[in-house]
Amino acid sequence: MPTIFCIGRNYAAHAREMGASADAGPEAVVFLKPWQALVAPPGPLHLPAGATEIHHEAELVVRVGPGATADAVALGLDLTDRPRQAAAKKAGEPWARAKGFRGSAPVGPFVPVAAVAPLDRLAFTLTVDGAVRQRGDTSRMLRSVATLLAELDEAFGLRTGDLVFTGTPEGVGPLAPGQVLELAADGAPGLAARFVVAPR
Ligand code: MN
């Protein structure tokens, strides 16, 4: 079965907004999500009952092909229960409940790598109800896609079909019922995806 790998703190400005070190560090921060977390457009995205603050984290998602190379990419959201994550960090507990809950991995359509800009110069945006909330550019990643894939392959052994969430730029924030989220990339219209947050 494929694995969903996720990278933490891969953009300095986001690391700073979380109060974390903005250095690349000796190793990538890696966590996993279960496959039950995946949601295709348009959702709806169901915010977990009882959750007070589910944050959007817009990210480039890479699908792994033969030889641990990038085969296709999509835009997705690493949805995060921020209060739970903060409590887990404080208690030294895992992030699975904060970042791996049902529906925590909305991912748009995959586009072959050959059909998009170089993966180290790909700009993308997330708008919520028409207002830009996050702007990312993979040229600002602390670790490039190629570096991440090599590091993950070395540590875990990548398989064809694995997905890698490559980290979020600054501008994360809470979602509310009924909002419309649109992901888009410059020069790659096929990467666009639209998700709707379920009404309360
Ligand atoms: Mn993330």
PDB file of N, CA and C and ligand atoms in Angstrom, residues 7 31 57 59 78 80 99 167-168, ligand 1:
ATOM      1  N   ILE A   7       5.854  16.780   4.930  1.00  0.00           N
ATOM      2  CA  ILE A   7       7.049  17.481   5.388  1.00  0.00           C
ATOM      3  C   ILE A   7       6.632  18.707   6.189  1.00  0.00           C
ATOM      4  N   PHE A  31       6.154  13.529   8.849  1.00  0.00           N
ATOM      5  CA  PHE A  31       5.064  12.819   9.523  1.00  0.00           C
ATOM      6  C   PHE A  31       4.206  12.152   8.463  1.00  0.00           C
ATOM      7  N   GLU A  57      -3.403  24.408   5.188  1.00  0.00           N
ATOM      8  CA  GLU A  57      -1.988  24.506   4.814  1.00  0.00           C
ATOM      9  C   GLU A  57      -1.916  24.090   3.350  1.00  0.00           C
ATOM     10  N   GLU A  59      -0.298  23.136  -0.080  1.00  0.00           N
ATOM     11  CA  GLU A  59       1.001  22.502  -0.351  1.00  0.00           C
ATOM     12  C   GLU A  59       1.033  21.876  -1.746  1.00  0.00           C
ATOM     13  N   ASP A  78      -2.908  20.291   3.688  1.00  0.00           N
ATOM     14  CA  ASP A  78      -2.575  19.526   4.893  1.00  0.00           C
ATOM     15  C   ASP A  78      -3.413  20.139   6.010  1.00  0.00           C
ATOM     16  N   THR A  80      -5.066  20.833   9.419  1.00  0.00           N
ATOM     17  CA  THR A  80      -4.423  20.662  10.720  1.00  0.00           C
ATOM     18  C   THR A  80      -5.319  21.179  11.833  1.00  0.00           C
ATOM     19  N   LYS A  99      -3.251  15.876  12.565  1.00  0.00           N
ATOM     20  CA  LYS A  99      -3.013  16.052  11.138  1.00  0.00           C
ATOM     21  C   LYS A  99      -3.455  14.865  10.284  1.00  0.00           C
ATOM     22  N   GLY A 167       5.143  20.635   2.315  1.00  0.00           N
ATOM     23  CA  GLY A 167       5.238  21.745   3.260  1.00  0.00           C
ATOM     24  C   GLY A 167       4.465  22.963   2.787  1.00  0.00           C
ATOM     25  N   THR A 168       4.118  23.813   3.745  1.00  0.00           N
ATOM     26  CA  THR A 168       3.264  24.964   3.429  1.00  0.00           C
ATOM     27  C   THR A 168       4.006  26.284   3.612  1.00  0.00           C
TER      28      THR A 168
HETATM   29 MN    MN B   1       1.908  20.989   6.326  1.00  0.00          MN
END
